[in-house]
């Protein structure tokens, strides 16, 4: 039995270059961030005649040029931290009309308070804040919003517009399908094992929030639907169950020739 591990950021340079030609983890993240911010602005402006057009096509550049506070979880891993900074720089390069300010909830800096202070120092009183988080767990629902409340108390003149987490989006599903298609190629599947003889093992971080855990199961199911894989099992590395060991045990019950492990983490080190 062959076990293959695939992540959003663990490809070799060769396969990464190949995949970048189709879609890249960073470009999907940038697309989601831009769509979320655009939808925030559209919601405030009200409905438009003829319905809602694609946010990216409709907003280039965005009509409200307020700074974007890009809020990562934070990591002690230097590479994980740098990827959030790189995402901010790449997104700002797409639209230089206002600053993109990366900051972090915990473990590293700059902090959310420091990010807000930088925007205020630049003269802004209207800010967009977007969490670089996969699902709506405690960090998204409480911890980040508590930090923004603290910032609002220190800067009562500032208005905050809080966007959504990444969630389950067409871009994320498309990215995973592209990655799985790559694993069908001879370079990754030299034995030519069919999808019908392969089990997917989807690995989430794990949370104390049942909504976030449920979304992990939902995303795994949506990736599997129509894929022709034998089945998908879902597990977590911590906090909740089933854990990785149980996930492998369940996957082996189907007696597959191949197990593809899909660790779903936002960025390396996070």
PDB file of C-alpha atoms in Angstrom:
ATOM      1  CA  UNK A   1       0.000   0.000   0.000  1.00  0.00           C
ATOM      2  CA  UNK A   2       1.310   3.435  -0.961  1.00  0.00           C
ATOM      3  CA  UNK A   3       0.796   6.497   1.215  1.00  0.00           C
ATOM      4  CA  UNK A   4       1.067   9.905  -0.406  1.00  0.00           C
ATOM      5  CA  UNK A   5       1.071  13.160   1.534  1.00  0.00           C
ATOM      6  CA  UNK A   6      -0.126  16.295  -0.233  1.00  0.00           C
ATOM      7  CA  UNK A   7      -0.445  19.760   1.295  1.00  0.00           C
ATOM      8  CA  UNK A   8      -1.066  23.310   0.142  1.00  0.00           C
ATOM      9  CA  UNK A   9       2.599  24.168   0.461  1.00  0.00           C
ATOM     10  CA  UNK A  10       4.760  21.057   0.287  1.00  0.00           C
ATOM     11  CA  UNK A  11       5.374  20.512  -3.430  1.00  0.00           C
ATOM     12  CA  UNK A  12       8.829  20.080  -4.895  1.00  0.00           C
ATOM     13  CA  UNK A  13      10.137  23.057  -6.897  1.00  0.00           C
ATOM     14  CA  UNK A  14       9.402  21.225 -10.167  1.00  0.00           C
ATOM     15  CA  UNK A  15       5.820  20.296  -9.296  1.00  0.00           C
ATOM     16  CA  UNK A  16       5.267  23.701  -7.712  1.00  0.00           C
ATOM     17  CA  UNK A  17       6.270  25.389 -10.973  1.00  0.00           C
ATOM     18  CA  UNK A  18       3.916  23.104 -12.896  1.00  0.00           C
ATOM     19  CA  UNK A  19       1.048  23.797 -10.555  1.00  0.00           C
ATOM     20  CA  UNK A  20       1.673  27.554 -10.532  1.00  0.00           C
ATOM     21  CA  UNK A  21       0.848  27.520 -14.245  1.00  0.00           C
ATOM     22  CA  UNK A  22      -2.660  26.364 -13.323  1.00  0.00           C
ATOM     23  CA  UNK A  23      -3.367  27.801  -9.876  1.00  0.00           C
ATOM     24  CA  UNK A  24      -1.246  28.375  -6.789  1.00  0.00           C
ATOM     25  CA  UNK A  25      -2.022  28.316  -3.093  1.00  0.00           C
ATOM     26  CA  UNK A  26      -0.964  31.930  -2.762  1.00  0.00           C
ATOM     27  CA  UNK A  27      -2.978  33.095  -5.780  1.00  0.00           C
ATOM     28  CA  UNK A  28      -6.093  31.363  -4.439  1.00  0.00           C
ATOM     29  CA  UNK A  29      -5.576  33.046  -1.086  1.00  0.00           C
ATOM     30  CA  UNK A  30      -5.210  36.407  -2.811  1.00  0.00           C
ATOM     31  CA  UNK A  31      -8.363  35.757  -4.840  1.00  0.00           C
ATOM     32  CA  UNK A  32     -10.366  34.860  -1.741  1.00  0.00           C
ATOM     33  CA  UNK A  33      -9.085  37.888   0.161  1.00  0.00           C
ATOM     34  CA  UNK A  34     -10.005  40.197  -2.708  1.00  0.00           C
ATOM     35  CA  UNK A  35     -13.466  38.669  -3.104  1.00  0.00           C
ATOM     36  CA  UNK A  36     -14.185  38.936   0.607  1.00  0.00           C
ATOM     37  CA  UNK A  37     -13.139  42.577   0.776  1.00  0.00           C
ATOM     38  CA  UNK A  38     -15.106  43.367  -2.372  1.00  0.00           C
ATOM     39  CA  UNK A  39     -18.232  41.713  -0.980  1.00  0.00           C
ATOM     40  CA  UNK A  40     -17.865  43.708   2.245  1.00  0.00           C
ATOM     41  CA  UNK A  41     -17.891  46.928   0.245  1.00  0.00           C
ATOM     42  CA  UNK A  42     -20.766  45.784  -1.975  1.00  0.00           C
ATOM     43  CA  UNK A  43     -22.874  44.904   1.065  1.00  0.00           C
ATOM     44  CA  UNK A  44     -22.360  48.413   2.460  1.00  0.00           C
ATOM     45  CA  UNK A  45     -23.264  50.050  -0.857  1.00  0.00           C
ATOM     46  CA  UNK A  46     -26.414  47.973  -1.258  1.00  0.00           C
ATOM     47  CA  UNK A  47     -27.681  45.896  -4.216  1.00  0.00           C
ATOM     48  CA  UNK A  48     -26.764  46.905  -7.737  1.00  0.00           C
ATOM     49  CA  UNK A  49     -29.113  46.804 -10.744  1.00  0.00           C
ATOM     50  CA  UNK A  50     -28.989  43.475 -12.523  1.00  0.00           C
ATOM     51  CA  UNK A  51     -27.656  41.531  -9.557  1.00  0.00           C
ATOM     52  CA  UNK A  52     -24.217  40.918  -8.098  1.00  0.00           C
ATOM     53  CA  UNK A  53     -21.410  40.667 -10.628  1.00  0.00           C
ATOM     54  CA  UNK A  54     -18.143  38.900  -9.980  1.00  0.00           C
ATOM     55  CA  UNK A  55     -16.370  41.030  -7.319  1.00  0.00           C
ATOM     56  CA  UNK A  56     -12.970  40.907  -8.976  1.00  0.00           C
ATOM     57  CA  UNK A  57     -14.297  41.916 -12.378  1.00  0.00           C
ATOM     58  CA  UNK A  58     -16.563  44.588 -10.862  1.00  0.00           C
ATOM     59  CA  UNK A  59     -13.945  46.203  -8.624  1.00  0.00           C
ATOM     60  CA  UNK A  60     -10.630  47.049 -10.202  1.00  0.00           C
ATOM     61  CA  UNK A  61      -9.440  48.936  -8.245  1.00  0.00           C
ATOM     62  CA  UNK A  62     -11.735  48.816  -5.233  1.00  0.00           C
ATOM     63  CA  UNK A  63     -13.854  51.980  -4.925  1.00  0.00           C
ATOM     64  CA  UNK A  64     -13.222  52.405  -1.188  1.00  0.00           C
ATOM     65  CA  UNK A  65      -9.480  52.768  -0.794  1.00  0.00           C
ATOM     66  CA  UNK A  66      -9.185  52.021   2.895  1.00  0.00           C
ATOM     67  CA  UNK A  67      -6.218  49.996   4.183  1.00  0.00           C
ATOM     68  CA  UNK A  68      -6.471  46.252   4.530  1.00  0.00           C
ATOM     69  CA  UNK A  69      -5.447  44.762   7.872  1.00  0.00           C
ATOM     70  CA  UNK A  70      -4.461  41.195   6.960  1.00  0.00           C
ATOM     71  CA  UNK A  71      -4.631  39.198  10.203  1.00  0.00           C
ATOM     72  CA  UNK A  72      -2.749  35.915  10.418  1.00  0.00           C
ATOM     73  CA  UNK A  73      -2.857  33.485  13.319  1.00  0.00           C
ATOM     74  CA  UNK A  74       0.865  33.760  14.007  1.00  0.00           C
ATOM     75  CA  UNK A  75       3.557  31.130  14.354  1.00  0.00           C
ATOM     76  CA  UNK A  76       6.907  30.609  16.011  1.00  0.00           C
ATOM     77  CA  UNK A  77       8.031  29.196  12.672  1.00  0.00           C
ATOM     78  CA  UNK A  78       9.844  31.933  10.755  1.00  0.00           C
ATOM     79  CA  UNK A  79       8.745  30.565   7.388  1.00  0.00           C
ATOM     80  CA  UNK A  80       5.101  30.482   8.452  1.00  0.00           C
ATOM     81  CA  UNK A  81       5.309  34.113   9.544  1.00  0.00           C
ATOM     82  CA  UNK A  82       7.062  35.140   6.347  1.00  0.00           C
ATOM     83  CA  UNK A  83       4.365  33.599   4.181  1.00  0.00           C
ATOM     84  CA  UNK A  84       1.748  35.894   5.680  1.00  0.00           C
ATOM     85  CA  UNK A  85       4.030  38.873   5.035  1.00  0.00           C
ATOM     86  CA  UNK A  86       4.607  37.664   1.471  1.00  0.00           C
ATOM     87  CA  UNK A  87       0.861  37.278   0.936  1.00  0.00           C
ATOM     88  CA  UNK A  88       0.349  40.858   2.061  1.00  0.00           C
ATOM     89  CA  UNK A  89       3.071  42.123  -0.256  1.00  0.00           C
ATOM     90  CA  UNK A  90       1.717  40.137  -3.207  1.00  0.00           C
ATOM     91  CA  UNK A  91      -1.810  41.387  -2.630  1.00  0.00           C
ATOM     92  CA  UNK A  92      -0.682  45.002  -2.286  1.00  0.00           C
ATOM     93  CA  UNK A  93       1.134  44.639  -5.609  1.00  0.00           C
ATOM     94  CA  UNK A  94      -2.248  43.838  -7.205  1.00  0.00           C
ATOM     95  CA  UNK A  95      -3.709  47.131  -5.968  1.00  0.00           C
ATOM     96  CA  UNK A  96      -1.301  49.770  -4.674  1.00  0.00           C
ATOM     97  CA  UNK A  97      -4.039  52.353  -4.073  1.00  0.00           C
ATOM     98  CA  UNK A  98      -4.000  51.638  -0.309  1.00  0.00           C
ATOM     99  CA  UNK A  99      -1.684  49.787   2.066  1.00  0.00           C
ATOM    100  CA  UNK A 100      -1.985  46.137   2.999  1.00  0.00           C
ATOM    101  CA  UNK A 101      -0.824  45.717   6.589  1.00  0.00           C
ATOM    102  CA  UNK A 102      -0.074  42.142   7.726  1.00  0.00           C
ATOM    103  CA  UNK A 103      -0.283  41.456  11.457  1.00  0.00           C
ATOM    104  CA  UNK A 104      -0.792  38.505  13.791  1.00  0.00           C
ATOM    105  CA  UNK A 105      -3.099  37.414  16.566  1.00  0.00           C
ATOM    106  CA  UNK A 106      -0.415  35.716  18.670  1.00  0.00           C
ATOM    107  CA  UNK A 107       3.042  34.152  18.871  1.00  0.00           C
ATOM    108  CA  UNK A 108       4.770  36.744  16.683  1.00  0.00           C
ATOM    109  CA  UNK A 109       4.593  40.343  15.564  1.00  0.00           C
ATOM    110  CA  UNK A 110       3.544  42.800  14.417  1.00  0.00           C
ATOM    111  CA  UNK A 111       0.467  42.422  16.592  1.00  0.00           C
ATOM    112  CA  UNK A 112      -3.046  43.472  15.630  1.00  0.00           C
ATOM    113  CA  UNK A 113      -2.680  46.544  17.835  1.00  0.00           C
ATOM    114  CA  UNK A 114       0.551  47.483  16.074  1.00  0.00           C
ATOM    115  CA  UNK A 115      -1.090  46.971  12.693  1.00  0.00           C
ATOM    116  CA  UNK A 116      -3.985  49.257  13.615  1.00  0.00           C
ATOM    117  CA  UNK A 117      -1.555  51.841  14.989  1.00  0.00           C
ATOM    118  CA  UNK A 118       0.319  51.853  11.690  1.00  0.00           C
ATOM    119  CA  UNK A 119      -2.887  52.543   9.765  1.00  0.00           C
ATOM    120  CA  UNK A 120      -3.814  55.352  12.145  1.00  0.00           C
ATOM    121  CA  UNK A 121      -0.323  56.835  11.849  1.00  0.00           C
ATOM    122  CA  UNK A 122      -0.837  56.917   8.080  1.00  0.00           C
ATOM    123  CA  UNK A 123      -3.956  59.008   8.618  1.00  0.00           C
ATOM    124  CA  UNK A 124      -6.679  56.428   7.997  1.00  0.00           C
ATOM    125  CA  UNK A 125      -9.880  56.284  10.051  1.00  0.00           C
ATOM    126  CA  UNK A 126     -11.661  53.559   8.047  1.00  0.00           C
ATOM    127  CA  UNK A 127     -10.109  50.068   8.002  1.00  0.00           C
ATOM    128  CA  UNK A 128     -10.889  46.666   6.495  1.00  0.00           C
ATOM    129  CA  UNK A 129      -9.790  43.710   8.622  1.00  0.00           C
ATOM    130  CA  UNK A 130      -9.606  40.236   7.098  1.00  0.00           C
ATOM    131  CA  UNK A 131      -8.589  37.099   9.012  1.00  0.00           C
ATOM    132  CA  UNK A 132      -6.235  34.719   7.215  1.00  0.00           C
ATOM    133  CA  UNK A 133      -8.017  31.777   8.827  1.00  0.00           C
ATOM    134  CA  UNK A 134      -9.556  28.720   7.211  1.00  0.00           C
ATOM    135  CA  UNK A 135     -12.654  28.298   9.358  1.00  0.00           C
ATOM    136  CA  UNK A 136     -14.792  30.234  11.843  1.00  0.00           C
ATOM    137  CA  UNK A 137     -13.535  28.849  15.143  1.00  0.00           C
ATOM    138  CA  UNK A 138     -12.800  30.663  18.399  1.00  0.00           C
ATOM    139  CA  UNK A 139      -9.942  32.750  17.025  1.00  0.00           C
ATOM    140  CA  UNK A 140     -12.165  34.141  14.280  1.00  0.00           C
ATOM    141  CA  UNK A 141     -15.306  34.573  16.371  1.00  0.00           C
ATOM    142  CA  UNK A 142     -13.834  35.906  19.587  1.00  0.00           C
ATOM    143  CA  UNK A 143     -10.071  36.446  19.795  1.00  0.00           C
ATOM    144  CA  UNK A 144      -9.597  38.598  16.696  1.00  0.00           C
ATOM    145  CA  UNK A 145     -12.779  40.565  17.335  1.00  0.00           C
ATOM    146  CA  UNK A 146     -11.728  41.173  20.947  1.00  0.00           C
ATOM    147  CA  UNK A 147      -8.445  42.613  19.694  1.00  0.00           C
ATOM    148  CA  UNK A 148     -10.312  44.876  17.283  1.00  0.00           C
ATOM    149  CA  UNK A 149     -12.559  46.004  20.146  1.00  0.00           C
ATOM    150  CA  UNK A 150      -9.431  46.908  22.122  1.00  0.00           C
ATOM    151  CA  UNK A 151      -8.135  48.883  19.158  1.00  0.00           C
ATOM    152  CA  UNK A 152     -11.458  50.682  18.801  1.00  0.00           C
ATOM    153  CA  UNK A 153     -11.311  51.731  22.450  1.00  0.00           C
ATOM    154  CA  UNK A 154      -7.838  53.180  21.868  1.00  0.00           C
ATOM    155  CA  UNK A 155      -8.880  54.808  18.577  1.00  0.00           C
ATOM    156  CA  UNK A 156     -12.586  55.689  18.889  1.00  0.00           C
ATOM    157  CA  UNK A 157     -12.460  57.679  15.651  1.00  0.00           C
ATOM    158  CA  UNK A 158     -11.667  54.567  13.585  1.00  0.00           C
ATOM    159  CA  UNK A 159     -14.335  52.451  11.862  1.00  0.00           C
ATOM    160  CA  UNK A 160     -13.589  48.743  11.420  1.00  0.00           C
ATOM    161  CA  UNK A 161     -15.064  46.504   8.729  1.00  0.00           C
ATOM    162  CA  UNK A 162     -14.490  42.841   9.594  1.00  0.00           C
ATOM    163  CA  UNK A 163     -14.453  40.335   6.743  1.00  0.00           C
ATOM    164  CA  UNK A 164     -15.001  36.611   6.615  1.00  0.00           C
ATOM    165  CA  UNK A 165     -12.596  33.731   7.023  1.00  0.00           C
ATOM    166  CA  UNK A 166     -11.685  31.698   3.924  1.00  0.00           C
ATOM    167  CA  UNK A 167     -14.397  29.096   4.527  1.00  0.00           C
ATOM    168  CA  UNK A 168     -15.501  26.691   1.813  1.00  0.00           C
ATOM    169  CA  UNK A 169     -15.215  28.417  -1.546  1.00  0.00           C
ATOM    170  CA  UNK A 170     -15.017  27.389  -5.205  1.00  0.00           C
ATOM    171  CA  UNK A 171     -11.384  28.516  -5.301  1.00  0.00           C
ATOM    172  CA  UNK A 172     -10.398  26.185  -2.465  1.00  0.00           C
ATOM    173  CA  UNK A 173     -12.256  23.254  -4.031  1.00  0.00           C
ATOM    174  CA  UNK A 174     -10.654  23.943  -7.408  1.00  0.00           C
ATOM    175  CA  UNK A 175      -7.208  24.052  -5.819  1.00  0.00           C
ATOM    176  CA  UNK A 176      -7.652  20.666  -4.167  1.00  0.00           C
ATOM    177  CA  UNK A 177      -9.001  19.116  -7.377  1.00  0.00           C
ATOM    178  CA  UNK A 178      -5.988  20.407  -9.279  1.00  0.00           C
ATOM    179  CA  UNK A 179      -3.662  18.957  -6.643  1.00  0.00           C
ATOM    180  CA  UNK A 180      -5.398  15.591  -6.791  1.00  0.00           C
ATOM    181  CA  UNK A 181      -5.199  15.605 -10.595  1.00  0.00           C
ATOM    182  CA  UNK A 182      -1.460  16.171 -10.253  1.00  0.00           C
ATOM    183  CA  UNK A 183      -1.232  13.082  -8.051  1.00  0.00           C
ATOM    184  CA  UNK A 184      -2.702  10.995 -10.891  1.00  0.00           C
ATOM    185  CA  UNK A 185       0.327  11.709 -13.077  1.00  0.00           C
ATOM    186  CA  UNK A 186       3.141   9.140 -13.413  1.00  0.00           C
ATOM    187  CA  UNK A 187       5.546  11.335 -11.452  1.00  0.00           C
ATOM    188  CA  UNK A 188       3.330  10.968  -8.365  1.00  0.00           C
ATOM    189  CA  UNK A 189       1.600   7.678  -9.181  1.00  0.00           C
ATOM    190  CA  UNK A 190       4.209   5.538 -10.960  1.00  0.00           C
ATOM    191  CA  UNK A 191       2.268   2.322 -10.285  1.00  0.00           C
ATOM    192  CA  UNK A 192      -0.840   3.722 -11.943  1.00  0.00           C
ATOM    193  CA  UNK A 193      -3.124   2.941  -9.017  1.00  0.00           C
ATOM    194  CA  UNK A 194      -6.687   3.912  -9.862  1.00  0.00           C
ATOM    195  CA  UNK A 195      -8.814   6.279  -7.847  1.00  0.00           C
ATOM    196  CA  UNK A 196     -11.240   3.456  -7.170  1.00  0.00           C
ATOM    197  CA  UNK A 197      -8.435   1.715  -5.266  1.00  0.00           C
ATOM    198  CA  UNK A 198      -7.443   4.890  -3.401  1.00  0.00           C
ATOM    199  CA  UNK A 199      -8.750   6.363  -0.145  1.00  0.00           C
ATOM    200  CA  UNK A 200      -8.446  10.052   0.752  1.00  0.00           C
ATOM    201  CA  UNK A 201      -7.525  10.913   4.340  1.00  0.00           C
ATOM    202  CA  UNK A 202      -8.380  14.564   5.019  1.00  0.00           C
ATOM    203  CA  UNK A 203      -6.490  15.982   8.005  1.00  0.00           C
ATOM    204  CA  UNK A 204      -7.648  19.110   9.821  1.00  0.00           C
ATOM    205  CA  UNK A 205      -6.110  21.069  12.667  1.00  0.00           C
ATOM    206  CA  UNK A 206      -8.928  20.416  15.122  1.00  0.00           C
ATOM    207  CA  UNK A 207     -10.899  22.906  17.181  1.00  0.00           C
ATOM    208  CA  UNK A 208     -13.050  23.186  20.272  1.00  0.00           C
ATOM    209  CA  UNK A 209     -15.660  24.823  18.036  1.00  0.00           C
ATOM    210  CA  UNK A 210     -18.053  22.214  16.567  1.00  0.00           C
ATOM    211  CA  UNK A 211     -18.952  24.486  13.638  1.00  0.00           C
ATOM    212  CA  UNK A 212     -15.331  24.598  12.473  1.00  0.00           C
ATOM    213  CA  UNK A 213     -14.925  20.835  12.878  1.00  0.00           C
ATOM    214  CA  UNK A 214     -18.136  20.274  10.952  1.00  0.00           C
ATOM    215  CA  UNK A 215     -16.844  22.453   8.114  1.00  0.00           C
ATOM    216  CA  UNK A 216     -13.733  20.265   7.879  1.00  0.00           C
ATOM    217  CA  UNK A 217     -15.973  17.232   7.342  1.00  0.00           C
ATOM    218  CA  UNK A 218     -18.089  19.178   4.856  1.00  0.00           C
ATOM    219  CA  UNK A 219     -15.073  20.310   2.829  1.00  0.00           C
ATOM    220  CA  UNK A 220     -13.655  16.793   2.755  1.00  0.00           C
ATOM    221  CA  UNK A 221     -16.981  15.460   1.501  1.00  0.00           C
ATOM    222  CA  UNK A 222     -17.234  18.129  -1.204  1.00  0.00           C
ATOM    223  CA  UNK A 223     -13.708  17.343  -2.418  1.00  0.00           C
ATOM    224  CA  UNK A 224     -14.583  13.651  -2.600  1.00  0.00           C
ATOM    225  CA  UNK A 225     -17.991  13.998  -4.319  1.00  0.00           C
ATOM    226  CA  UNK A 226     -17.691  12.956  -7.937  1.00  0.00           C
ATOM    227  CA  UNK A 227     -13.945  12.317  -7.664  1.00  0.00           C
ATOM    228  CA  UNK A 228     -14.167   8.520  -8.163  1.00  0.00           C
ATOM    229  CA  UNK A 229     -12.000   7.827  -5.105  1.00  0.00           C
ATOM    230  CA  UNK A 230     -13.146   4.856  -3.028  1.00  0.00           C
ATOM    231  CA  UNK A 231     -14.034   7.078  -0.074  1.00  0.00           C
ATOM    232  CA  UNK A 232     -12.750   9.853   2.176  1.00  0.00           C
ATOM    233  CA  UNK A 233     -12.029   9.718   5.897  1.00  0.00           C
ATOM    234  CA  UNK A 234     -11.602  12.830   8.026  1.00  0.00           C
ATOM    235  CA  UNK A 235      -9.419  13.233  11.110  1.00  0.00           C
ATOM    236  CA  UNK A 236      -7.572  15.865  13.149  1.00  0.00           C
ATOM    237  CA  UNK A 237      -4.118  16.373  14.630  1.00  0.00           C
ATOM    238  CA  UNK A 238      -5.389  17.633  17.976  1.00  0.00           C
ATOM    239  CA  UNK A 239      -8.100  19.001  20.291  1.00  0.00           C
ATOM    240  CA  UNK A 240     -10.913  16.901  18.836  1.00  0.00           C
ATOM    241  CA  UNK A 241     -11.476  13.417  17.393  1.00  0.00           C
ATOM    242  CA  UNK A 242     -10.978  11.275  15.412  1.00  0.00           C
ATOM    243  CA  UNK A 243      -7.199  11.732  15.522  1.00  0.00           C
ATOM    244  CA  UNK A 244      -4.737  10.837  12.780  1.00  0.00           C
ATOM    245  CA  UNK A 245      -4.116   7.301  14.093  1.00  0.00           C
ATOM    246  CA  UNK A 246      -7.850   6.573  14.026  1.00  0.00           C
ATOM    247  CA  UNK A 247      -8.091   8.063  10.564  1.00  0.00           C
ATOM    248  CA  UNK A 248      -5.439   5.677   9.264  1.00  0.00           C
ATOM    249  CA  UNK A 249      -7.173   2.756  10.967  1.00  0.00           C
ATOM    250  CA  UNK A 250     -10.455   3.609   9.266  1.00  0.00           C
ATOM    251  CA  UNK A 251      -8.803   4.180   5.895  1.00  0.00           C
ATOM    252  CA  UNK A 252      -7.107   0.769   6.033  1.00  0.00           C
ATOM    253  CA  UNK A 253     -10.447  -0.977   6.604  1.00  0.00           C
ATOM    254  CA  UNK A 254     -11.214  -0.413   2.924  1.00  0.00           C
ATOM    255  CA  UNK A 255      -8.007  -2.296   1.993  1.00  0.00           C
ATOM    256  CA  UNK A 256      -6.887   0.356  -0.498  1.00  0.00           C
ATOM    257  CA  UNK A 257      -3.751   0.126  -2.567  1.00  0.00           C
ATOM    258  CA  UNK A 258      -3.094   3.802  -1.939  1.00  0.00           C
ATOM    259  CA  UNK A 259      -3.922   6.356   0.751  1.00  0.00           C
ATOM    260  CA  UNK A 260      -3.589  10.048  -0.065  1.00  0.00           C
ATOM    261  CA  UNK A 261      -3.197  12.211   3.049  1.00  0.00           C
ATOM    262  CA  UNK A 262      -4.453  15.772   2.639  1.00  0.00           C
ATOM    263  CA  UNK A 263      -3.311  17.980   5.560  1.00  0.00           C
ATOM    264  CA  UNK A 264      -5.418  21.140   5.420  1.00  0.00           C
ATOM    265  CA  UNK A 265      -3.463  23.930   7.094  1.00  0.00           C
ATOM    266  CA  UNK A 266      -3.539  27.539   6.022  1.00  0.00           C
ATOM    267  CA  UNK A 267       0.188  28.196   5.772  1.00  0.00           C
ATOM    268  CA  UNK A 268       3.382  26.384   6.652  1.00  0.00           C
ATOM    269  CA  UNK A 269       4.058  26.695  10.377  1.00  0.00           C
ATOM    270  CA  UNK A 270       0.451  27.690  11.151  1.00  0.00           C
TER     271      UNK A 270
END
